[in-house]
PDB file of C-alpha atoms in Angstrom:
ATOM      1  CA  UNK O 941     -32.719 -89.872  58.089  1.00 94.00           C
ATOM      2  CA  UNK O 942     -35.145 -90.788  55.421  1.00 97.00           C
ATOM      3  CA  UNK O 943     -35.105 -88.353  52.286  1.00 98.00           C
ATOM      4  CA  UNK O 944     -38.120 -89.305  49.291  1.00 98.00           C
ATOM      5  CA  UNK O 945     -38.557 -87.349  46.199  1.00 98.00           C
ATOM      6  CA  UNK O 946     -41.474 -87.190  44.173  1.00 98.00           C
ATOM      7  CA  UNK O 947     -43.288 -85.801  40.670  1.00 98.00           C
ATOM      8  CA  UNK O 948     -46.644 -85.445  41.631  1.00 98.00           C
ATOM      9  CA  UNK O 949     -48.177 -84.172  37.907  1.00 98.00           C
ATOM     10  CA  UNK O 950     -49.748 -81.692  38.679  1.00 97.00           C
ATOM     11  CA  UNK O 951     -53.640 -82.063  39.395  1.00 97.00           C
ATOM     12  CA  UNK O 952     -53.972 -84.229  36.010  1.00 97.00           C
ATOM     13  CA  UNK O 953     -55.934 -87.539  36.524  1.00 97.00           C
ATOM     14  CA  UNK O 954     -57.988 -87.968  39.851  1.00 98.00           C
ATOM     15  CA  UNK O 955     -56.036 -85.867  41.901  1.00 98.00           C
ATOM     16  CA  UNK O 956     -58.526 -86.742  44.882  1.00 97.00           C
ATOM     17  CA  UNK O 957     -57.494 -90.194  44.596  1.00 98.00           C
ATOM     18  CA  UNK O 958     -54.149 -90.056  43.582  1.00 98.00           C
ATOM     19  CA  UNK O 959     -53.870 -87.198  46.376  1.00 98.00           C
ATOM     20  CA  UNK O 960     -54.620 -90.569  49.034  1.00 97.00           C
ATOM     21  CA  UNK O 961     -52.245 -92.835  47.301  1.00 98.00           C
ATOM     22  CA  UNK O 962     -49.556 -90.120  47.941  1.00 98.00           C
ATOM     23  CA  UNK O 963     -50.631 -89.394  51.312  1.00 97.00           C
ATOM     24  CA  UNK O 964     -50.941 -93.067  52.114  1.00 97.00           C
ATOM     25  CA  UNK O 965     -47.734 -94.019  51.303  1.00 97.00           C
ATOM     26  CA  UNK O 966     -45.735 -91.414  53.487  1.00 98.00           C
ATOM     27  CA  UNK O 967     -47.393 -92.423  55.998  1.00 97.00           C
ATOM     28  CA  UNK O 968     -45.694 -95.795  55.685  1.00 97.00           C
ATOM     29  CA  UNK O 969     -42.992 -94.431  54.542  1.00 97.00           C
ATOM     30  CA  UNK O 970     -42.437 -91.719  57.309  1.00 97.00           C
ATOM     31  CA  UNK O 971     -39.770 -89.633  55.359  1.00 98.00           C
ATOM     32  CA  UNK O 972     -38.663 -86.542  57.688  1.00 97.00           C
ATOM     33  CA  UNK O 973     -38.004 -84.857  54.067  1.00 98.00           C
ATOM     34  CA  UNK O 974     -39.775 -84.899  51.005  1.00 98.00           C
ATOM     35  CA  UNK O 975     -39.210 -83.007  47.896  1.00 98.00           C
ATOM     36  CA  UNK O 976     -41.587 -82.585  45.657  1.00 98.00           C
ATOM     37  CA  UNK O 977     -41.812 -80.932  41.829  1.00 98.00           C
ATOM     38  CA  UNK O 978     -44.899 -80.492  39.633  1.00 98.00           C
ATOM     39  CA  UNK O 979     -46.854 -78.675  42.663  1.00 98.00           C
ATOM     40  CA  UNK O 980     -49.954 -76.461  42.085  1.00 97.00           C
ATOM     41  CA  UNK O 981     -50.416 -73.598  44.272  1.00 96.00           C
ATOM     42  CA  UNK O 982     -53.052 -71.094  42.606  1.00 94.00           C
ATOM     43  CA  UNK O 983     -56.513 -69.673  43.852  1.00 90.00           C
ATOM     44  CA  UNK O 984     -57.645 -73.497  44.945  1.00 88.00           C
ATOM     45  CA  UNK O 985     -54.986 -73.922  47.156  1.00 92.00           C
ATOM     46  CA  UNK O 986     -51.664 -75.258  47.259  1.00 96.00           C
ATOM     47  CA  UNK O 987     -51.066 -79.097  46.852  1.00 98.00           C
ATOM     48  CA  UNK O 988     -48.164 -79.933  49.065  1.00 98.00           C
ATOM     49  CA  UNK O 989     -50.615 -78.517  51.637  1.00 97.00           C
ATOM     50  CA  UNK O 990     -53.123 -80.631  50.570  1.00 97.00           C
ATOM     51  CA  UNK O 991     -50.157 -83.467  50.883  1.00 98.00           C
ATOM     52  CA  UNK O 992     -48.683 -82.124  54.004  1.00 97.00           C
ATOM     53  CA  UNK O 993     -52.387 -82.238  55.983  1.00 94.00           C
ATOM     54  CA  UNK O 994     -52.393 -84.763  59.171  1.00 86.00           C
ATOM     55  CA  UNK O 995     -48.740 -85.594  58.475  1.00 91.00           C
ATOM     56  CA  UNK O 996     -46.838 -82.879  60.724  1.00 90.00           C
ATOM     57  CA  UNK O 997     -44.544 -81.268  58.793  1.00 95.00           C
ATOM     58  CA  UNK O 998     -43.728 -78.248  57.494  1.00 96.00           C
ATOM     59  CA  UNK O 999     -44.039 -76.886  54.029  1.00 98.00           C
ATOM     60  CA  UNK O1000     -41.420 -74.430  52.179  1.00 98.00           C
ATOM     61  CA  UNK O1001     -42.589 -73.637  48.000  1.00 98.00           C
ATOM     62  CA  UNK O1002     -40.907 -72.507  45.067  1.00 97.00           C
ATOM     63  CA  UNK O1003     -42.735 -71.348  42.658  1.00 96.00           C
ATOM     64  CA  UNK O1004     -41.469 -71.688  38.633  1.00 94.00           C
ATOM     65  CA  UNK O1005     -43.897 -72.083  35.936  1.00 85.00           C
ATOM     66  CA  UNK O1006     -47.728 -72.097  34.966  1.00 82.00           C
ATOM     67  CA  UNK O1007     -48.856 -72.092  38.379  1.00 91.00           C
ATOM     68  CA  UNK O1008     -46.603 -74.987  39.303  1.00 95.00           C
ATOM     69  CA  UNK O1009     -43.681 -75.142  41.146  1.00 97.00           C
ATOM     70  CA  UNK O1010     -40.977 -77.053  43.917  1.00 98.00           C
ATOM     71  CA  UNK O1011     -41.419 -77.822  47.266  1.00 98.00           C
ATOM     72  CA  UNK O1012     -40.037 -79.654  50.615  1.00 98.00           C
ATOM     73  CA  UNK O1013     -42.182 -81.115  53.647  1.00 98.00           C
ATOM     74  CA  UNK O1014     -40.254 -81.330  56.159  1.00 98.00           C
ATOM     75  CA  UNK O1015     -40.336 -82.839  59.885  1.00 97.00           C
ATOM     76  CA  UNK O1016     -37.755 -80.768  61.487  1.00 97.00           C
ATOM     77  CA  UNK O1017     -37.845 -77.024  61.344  1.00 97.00           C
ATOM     78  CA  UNK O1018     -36.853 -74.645  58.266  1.00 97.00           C
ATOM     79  CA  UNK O1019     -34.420 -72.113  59.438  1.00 97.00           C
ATOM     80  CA  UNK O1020     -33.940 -70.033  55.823  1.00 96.00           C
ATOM     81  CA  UNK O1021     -35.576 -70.795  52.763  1.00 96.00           C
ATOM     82  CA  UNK O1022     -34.499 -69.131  49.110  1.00 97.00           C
ATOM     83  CA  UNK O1023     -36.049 -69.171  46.169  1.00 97.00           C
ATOM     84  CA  UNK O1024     -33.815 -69.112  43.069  1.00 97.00           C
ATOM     85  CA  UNK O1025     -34.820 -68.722  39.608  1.00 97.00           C
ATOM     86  CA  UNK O1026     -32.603 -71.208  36.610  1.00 98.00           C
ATOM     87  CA  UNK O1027     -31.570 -70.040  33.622  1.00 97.00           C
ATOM     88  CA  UNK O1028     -33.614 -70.582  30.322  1.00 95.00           C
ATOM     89  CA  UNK O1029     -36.368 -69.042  31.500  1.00 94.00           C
ATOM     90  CA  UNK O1030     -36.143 -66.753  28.053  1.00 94.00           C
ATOM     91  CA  UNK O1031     -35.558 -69.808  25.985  1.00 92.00           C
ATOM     92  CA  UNK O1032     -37.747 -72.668  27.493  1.00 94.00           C
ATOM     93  CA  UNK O1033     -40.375 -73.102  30.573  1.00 94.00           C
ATOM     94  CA  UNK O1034     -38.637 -71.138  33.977  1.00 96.00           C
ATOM     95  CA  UNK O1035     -37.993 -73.289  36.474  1.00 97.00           C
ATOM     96  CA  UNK O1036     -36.845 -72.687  40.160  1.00 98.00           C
ATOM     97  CA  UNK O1037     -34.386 -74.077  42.712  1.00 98.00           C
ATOM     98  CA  UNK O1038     -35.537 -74.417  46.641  1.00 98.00           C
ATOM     99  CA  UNK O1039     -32.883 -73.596  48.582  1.00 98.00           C
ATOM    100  CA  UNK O1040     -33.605 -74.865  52.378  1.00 98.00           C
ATOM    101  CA  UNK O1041     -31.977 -75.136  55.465  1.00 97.00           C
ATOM    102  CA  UNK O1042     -33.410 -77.444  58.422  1.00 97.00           C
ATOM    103  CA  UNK O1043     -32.836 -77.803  62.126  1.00 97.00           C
ATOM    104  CA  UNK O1044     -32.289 -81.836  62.476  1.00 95.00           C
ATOM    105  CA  UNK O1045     -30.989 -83.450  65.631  1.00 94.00           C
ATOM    106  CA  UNK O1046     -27.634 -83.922  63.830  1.00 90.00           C
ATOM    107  CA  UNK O1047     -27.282 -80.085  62.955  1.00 92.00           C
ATOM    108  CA  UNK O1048     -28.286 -77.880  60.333  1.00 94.00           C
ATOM    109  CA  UNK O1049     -28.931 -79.965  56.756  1.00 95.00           C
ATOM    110  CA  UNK O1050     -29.256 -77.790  53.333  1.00 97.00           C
ATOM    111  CA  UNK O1051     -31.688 -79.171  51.287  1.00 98.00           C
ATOM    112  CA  UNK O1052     -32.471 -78.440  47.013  1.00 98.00           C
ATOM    113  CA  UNK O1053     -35.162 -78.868  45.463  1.00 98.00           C
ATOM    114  CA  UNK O1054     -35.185 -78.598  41.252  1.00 98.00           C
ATOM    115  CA  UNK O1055     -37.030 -79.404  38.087  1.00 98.00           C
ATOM    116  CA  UNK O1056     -34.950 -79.043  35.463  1.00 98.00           C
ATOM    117  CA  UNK O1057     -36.049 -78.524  31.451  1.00 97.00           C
ATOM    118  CA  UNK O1058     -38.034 -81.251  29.723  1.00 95.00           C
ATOM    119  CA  UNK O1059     -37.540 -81.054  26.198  1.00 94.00           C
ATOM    120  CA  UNK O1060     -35.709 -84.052  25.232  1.00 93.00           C
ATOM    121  CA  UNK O1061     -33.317 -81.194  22.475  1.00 95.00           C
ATOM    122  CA  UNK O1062     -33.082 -79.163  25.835  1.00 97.00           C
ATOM    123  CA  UNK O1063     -30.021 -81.272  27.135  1.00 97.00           C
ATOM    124  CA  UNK O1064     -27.341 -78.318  26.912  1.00 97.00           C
ATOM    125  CA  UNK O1065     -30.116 -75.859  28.377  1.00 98.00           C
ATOM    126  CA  UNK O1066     -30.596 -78.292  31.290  1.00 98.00           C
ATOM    127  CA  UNK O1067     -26.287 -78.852  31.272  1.00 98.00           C
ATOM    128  CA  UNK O1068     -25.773 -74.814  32.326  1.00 98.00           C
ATOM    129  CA  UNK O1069     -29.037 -75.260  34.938  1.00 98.00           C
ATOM    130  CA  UNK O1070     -26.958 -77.805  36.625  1.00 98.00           C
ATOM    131  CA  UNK O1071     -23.365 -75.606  36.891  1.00 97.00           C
ATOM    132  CA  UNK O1072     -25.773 -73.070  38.135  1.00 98.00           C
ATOM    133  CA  UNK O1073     -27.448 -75.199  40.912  1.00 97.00           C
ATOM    134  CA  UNK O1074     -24.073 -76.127  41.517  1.00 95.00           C
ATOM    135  CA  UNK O1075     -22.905 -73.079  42.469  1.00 95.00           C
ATOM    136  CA  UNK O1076     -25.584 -71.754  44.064  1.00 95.00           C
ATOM    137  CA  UNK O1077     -25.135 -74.861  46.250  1.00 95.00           C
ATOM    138  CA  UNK O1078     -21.381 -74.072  47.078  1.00 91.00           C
ATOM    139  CA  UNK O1079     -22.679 -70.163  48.344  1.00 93.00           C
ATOM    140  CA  UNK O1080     -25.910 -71.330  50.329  1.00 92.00           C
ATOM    141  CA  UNK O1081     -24.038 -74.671  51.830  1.00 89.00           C
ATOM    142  CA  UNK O1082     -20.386 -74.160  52.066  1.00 81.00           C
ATOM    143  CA  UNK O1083     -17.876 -76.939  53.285  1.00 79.00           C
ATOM    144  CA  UNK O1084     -17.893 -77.650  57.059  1.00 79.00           C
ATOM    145  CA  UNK O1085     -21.542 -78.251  57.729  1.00 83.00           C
ATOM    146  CA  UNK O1086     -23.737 -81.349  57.184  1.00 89.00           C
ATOM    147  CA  UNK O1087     -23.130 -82.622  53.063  1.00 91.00           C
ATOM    148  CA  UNK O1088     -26.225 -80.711  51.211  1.00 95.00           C
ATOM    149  CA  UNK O1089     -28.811 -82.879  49.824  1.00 97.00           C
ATOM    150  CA  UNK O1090     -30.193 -82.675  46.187  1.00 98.00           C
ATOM    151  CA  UNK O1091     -33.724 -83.389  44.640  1.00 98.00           C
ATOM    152  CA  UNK O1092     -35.643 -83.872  42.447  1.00 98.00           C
ATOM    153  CA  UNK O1093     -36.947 -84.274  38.635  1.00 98.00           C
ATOM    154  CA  UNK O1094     -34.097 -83.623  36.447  1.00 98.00           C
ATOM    155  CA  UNK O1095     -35.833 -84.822  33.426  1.00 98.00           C
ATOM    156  CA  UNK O1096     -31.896 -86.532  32.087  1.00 98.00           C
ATOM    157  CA  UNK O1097     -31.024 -90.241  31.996  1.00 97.00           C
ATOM    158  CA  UNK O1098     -27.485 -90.814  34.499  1.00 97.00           C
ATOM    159  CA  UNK O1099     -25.344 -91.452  31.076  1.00 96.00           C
ATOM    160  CA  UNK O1100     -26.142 -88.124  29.766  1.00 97.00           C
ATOM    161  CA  UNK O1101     -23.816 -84.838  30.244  1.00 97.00           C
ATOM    162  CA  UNK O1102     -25.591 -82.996  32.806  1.00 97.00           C
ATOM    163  CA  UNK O1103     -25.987 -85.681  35.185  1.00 98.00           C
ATOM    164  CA  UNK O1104     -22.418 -86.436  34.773  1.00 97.00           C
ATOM    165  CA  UNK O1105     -21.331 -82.957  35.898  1.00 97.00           C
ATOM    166  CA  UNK O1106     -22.936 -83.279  38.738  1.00 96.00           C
ATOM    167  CA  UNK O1107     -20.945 -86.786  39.729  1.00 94.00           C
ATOM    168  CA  UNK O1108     -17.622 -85.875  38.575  1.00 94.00           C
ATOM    169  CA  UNK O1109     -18.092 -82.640  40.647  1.00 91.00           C
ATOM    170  CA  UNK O1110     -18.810 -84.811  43.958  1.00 91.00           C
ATOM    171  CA  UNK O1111     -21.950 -85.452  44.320  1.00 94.00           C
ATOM    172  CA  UNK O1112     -23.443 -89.021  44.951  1.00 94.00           C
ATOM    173  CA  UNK O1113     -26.576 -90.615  43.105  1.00 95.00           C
ATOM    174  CA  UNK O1114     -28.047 -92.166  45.768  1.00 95.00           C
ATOM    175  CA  UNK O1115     -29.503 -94.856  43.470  1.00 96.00           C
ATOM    176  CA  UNK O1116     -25.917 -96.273  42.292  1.00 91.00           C
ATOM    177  CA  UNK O1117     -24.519 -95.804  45.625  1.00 82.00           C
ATOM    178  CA  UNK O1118     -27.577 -97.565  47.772  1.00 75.00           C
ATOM    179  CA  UNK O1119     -29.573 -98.942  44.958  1.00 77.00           C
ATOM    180  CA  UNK O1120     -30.970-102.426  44.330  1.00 82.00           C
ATOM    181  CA  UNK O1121     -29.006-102.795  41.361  1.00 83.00           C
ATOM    182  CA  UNK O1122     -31.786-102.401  38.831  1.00 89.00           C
ATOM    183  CA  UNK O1123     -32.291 -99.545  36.469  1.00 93.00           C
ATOM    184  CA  UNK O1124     -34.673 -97.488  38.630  1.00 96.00           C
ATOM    185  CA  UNK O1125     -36.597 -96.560  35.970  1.00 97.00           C
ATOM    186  CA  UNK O1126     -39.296 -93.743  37.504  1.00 98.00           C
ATOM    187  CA  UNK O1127     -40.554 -93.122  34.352  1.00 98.00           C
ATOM    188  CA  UNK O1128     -41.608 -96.346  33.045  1.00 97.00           C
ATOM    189  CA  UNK O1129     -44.283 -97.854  30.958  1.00 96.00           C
ATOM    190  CA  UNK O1130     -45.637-100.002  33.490  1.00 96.00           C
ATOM    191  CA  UNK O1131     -47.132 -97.354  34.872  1.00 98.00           C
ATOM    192  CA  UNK O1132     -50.551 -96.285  33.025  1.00 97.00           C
ATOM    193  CA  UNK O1133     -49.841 -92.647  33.082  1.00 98.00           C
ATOM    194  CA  UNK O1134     -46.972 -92.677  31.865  1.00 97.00           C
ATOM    195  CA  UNK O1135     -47.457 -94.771  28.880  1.00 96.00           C
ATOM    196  CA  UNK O1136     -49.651 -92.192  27.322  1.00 92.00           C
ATOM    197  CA  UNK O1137     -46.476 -89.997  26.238  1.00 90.00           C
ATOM    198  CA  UNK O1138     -45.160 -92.924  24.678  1.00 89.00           C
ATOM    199  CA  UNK O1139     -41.757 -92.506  25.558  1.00 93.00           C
ATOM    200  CA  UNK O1140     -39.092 -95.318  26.606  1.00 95.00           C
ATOM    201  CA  UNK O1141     -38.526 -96.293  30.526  1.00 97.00           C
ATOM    202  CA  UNK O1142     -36.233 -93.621  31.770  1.00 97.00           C
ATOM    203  CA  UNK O1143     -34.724 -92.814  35.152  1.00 98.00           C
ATOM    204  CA  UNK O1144     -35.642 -89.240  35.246  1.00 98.00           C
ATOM    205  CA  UNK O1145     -35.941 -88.897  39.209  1.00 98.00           C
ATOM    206  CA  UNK O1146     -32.679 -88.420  41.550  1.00 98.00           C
ATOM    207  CA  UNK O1147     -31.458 -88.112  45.001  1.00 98.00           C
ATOM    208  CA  UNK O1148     -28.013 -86.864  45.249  1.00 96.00           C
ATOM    209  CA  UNK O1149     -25.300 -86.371  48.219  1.00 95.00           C
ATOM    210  CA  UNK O1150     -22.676 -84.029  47.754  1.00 90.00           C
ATOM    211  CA  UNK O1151     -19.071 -86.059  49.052  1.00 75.00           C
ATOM    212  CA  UNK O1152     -20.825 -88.369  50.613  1.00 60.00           C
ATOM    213  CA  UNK O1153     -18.480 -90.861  49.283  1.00 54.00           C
ATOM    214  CA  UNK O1154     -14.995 -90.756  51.771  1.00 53.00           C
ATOM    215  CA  UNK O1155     -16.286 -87.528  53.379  1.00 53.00           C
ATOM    216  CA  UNK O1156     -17.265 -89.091  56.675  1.00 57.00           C
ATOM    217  CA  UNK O1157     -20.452 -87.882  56.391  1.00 62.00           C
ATOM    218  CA  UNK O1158     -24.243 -88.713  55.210  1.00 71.00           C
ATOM    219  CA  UNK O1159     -23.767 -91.848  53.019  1.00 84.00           C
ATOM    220  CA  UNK O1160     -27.328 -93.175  51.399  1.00 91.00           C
ATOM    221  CA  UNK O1161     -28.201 -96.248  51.791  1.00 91.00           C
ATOM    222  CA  UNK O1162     -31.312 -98.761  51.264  1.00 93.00           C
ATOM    223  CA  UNK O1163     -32.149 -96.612  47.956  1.00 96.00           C
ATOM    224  CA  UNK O1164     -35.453 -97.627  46.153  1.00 96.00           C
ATOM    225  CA  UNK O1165     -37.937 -97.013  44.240  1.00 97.00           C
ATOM    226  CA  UNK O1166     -41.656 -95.693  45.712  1.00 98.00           C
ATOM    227  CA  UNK O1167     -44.959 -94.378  45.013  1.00 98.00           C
ATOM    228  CA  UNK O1168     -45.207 -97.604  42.281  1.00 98.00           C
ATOM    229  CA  UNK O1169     -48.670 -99.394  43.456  1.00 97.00           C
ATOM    230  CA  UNK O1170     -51.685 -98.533  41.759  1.00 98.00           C
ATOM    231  CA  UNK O1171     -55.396 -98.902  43.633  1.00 98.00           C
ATOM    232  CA  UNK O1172     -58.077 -99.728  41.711  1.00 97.00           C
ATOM    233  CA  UNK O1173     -56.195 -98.221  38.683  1.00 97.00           C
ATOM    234  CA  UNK O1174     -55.088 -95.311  40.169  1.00 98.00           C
ATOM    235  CA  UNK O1175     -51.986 -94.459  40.704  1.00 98.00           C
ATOM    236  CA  UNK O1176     -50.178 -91.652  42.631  1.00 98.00           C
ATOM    237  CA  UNK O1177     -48.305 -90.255  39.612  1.00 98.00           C
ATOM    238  CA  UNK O1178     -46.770 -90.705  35.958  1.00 98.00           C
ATOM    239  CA  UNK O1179     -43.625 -90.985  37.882  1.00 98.00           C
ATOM    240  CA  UNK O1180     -42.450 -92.925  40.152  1.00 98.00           C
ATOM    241  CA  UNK O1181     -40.661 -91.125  43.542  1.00 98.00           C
ATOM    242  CA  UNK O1182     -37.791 -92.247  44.847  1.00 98.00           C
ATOM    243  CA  UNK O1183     -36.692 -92.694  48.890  1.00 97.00           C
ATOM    244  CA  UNK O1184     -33.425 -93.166  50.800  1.00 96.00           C
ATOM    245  CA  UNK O1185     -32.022 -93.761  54.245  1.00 95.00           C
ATOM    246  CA  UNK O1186     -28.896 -91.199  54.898  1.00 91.00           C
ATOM    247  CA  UNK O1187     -26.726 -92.919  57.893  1.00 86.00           C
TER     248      UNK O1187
END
């Protein structure tokens, strides 16, 4: 099964043209899951709709903040879908986790979905949104069932606190697991967009197995980078996504 991930930004830039780079490259990518963060739904419509168009799937949202929020295209069927607000959401931007659960050939596969707090001083703020997703994880998906997939943008680097709890609490990083041994940078200066918040490359963007590791289950594999090809100097995001293969 192949899982991608992917900041969109919002509708900054050309979002018409960025909107076919994105489109384009599922096609060739042909995820049967796709989580998505930074997604507008408001008056004008709702992009992972506009995303989702011609690609037969279906679409489950979270909204968060400002209009924006999560979401998951999926080829297979959503059977229950929960919406879960983090905490912080007196103290910084709210954000949401996505709580799905799919119908796949090889049984039913929870799937999360998160954005987690940007600030760069927001690091213990974004530590107690992970032990929440955590356990929200252990009530929605417990032991027994298919190994629950996370996603998303959780705006930490993998040496910093937060994305260490999730490790040390069993759950695998796809990219050091399945990667092609080089950073993975997804936000990285190389990319046009990005380079206007002059910030350093970061790897901001995960995919994440819980016990995949020994567990006899979903392991990742083939783990790479995507969404990293501009056209005519436009590219699909300020992020790059990243996209597995779970065998």
């Amino acid at each position: 099964m192949r899982i991608a991930t992917l900041n969109i930004w919002c509708r900054r830039g050309p979002w018409t043209d960025r909107l076919a780079l994105i489109r384009g490259e599922l096609r060739q990518l042909a995820p049967e899951v796709v989580a998505l963060q930074e997604v507008i739904r408001d008056r004008d419509g709702c992009q992972a709709h506009e995303i989702a168009a011609g690609l037969d799937c279906t679409v489950a949202y979270a909204p968060a903040a400002f209009r924006q929020g999560n979401a998951l295209l999926s080829a297979h069927p959503v059977l229950e879908q929960q919406v879960l607000a983090l905490p912080g959401a007196d103290r910084a931007e709210p954000r949401a986790l996505l709580c799905v659960r799919l119908d796949t050939p090889q049984g039913e596969l929870p799937v999360f979905v998160t954005h987690l707090a940007w600030k760069a001083n927001e690091s213990a703020l974004r530590l107690e949104q992970v032990r929440f997703i955590a356990e929200r994880v252990a009530e929605f998906a417990p032991p027994g069932g298919l190994p629950p997939v996370l996603a998303g943008d959780f705006n930490a680097g993998p040496d910093t606190p937060e994305i260490a709890h999730l490790t040390d609490s069993g759950w695998t990083d796809a990219w050091t697991c399945g990667g092609d041994g080089t950073a993975g940078f997804t936000f990285d200066r190389r990319n046009d967009y990005a380079r206007e918040w002059n910030e350093p490359d970061q790897r901001l963007d995960y995919l994440f197995v819980r016990d995949a590791a020994g567990s006899g289950g979903p392991s990742p594999k083939n783990t790479r980078l995507a969404f990293t090809t501009p056209v005519g100097g436009v590219w699909p995001s300020d992020h790059f996504g990243v996209v597995t293969d779970l065998h």
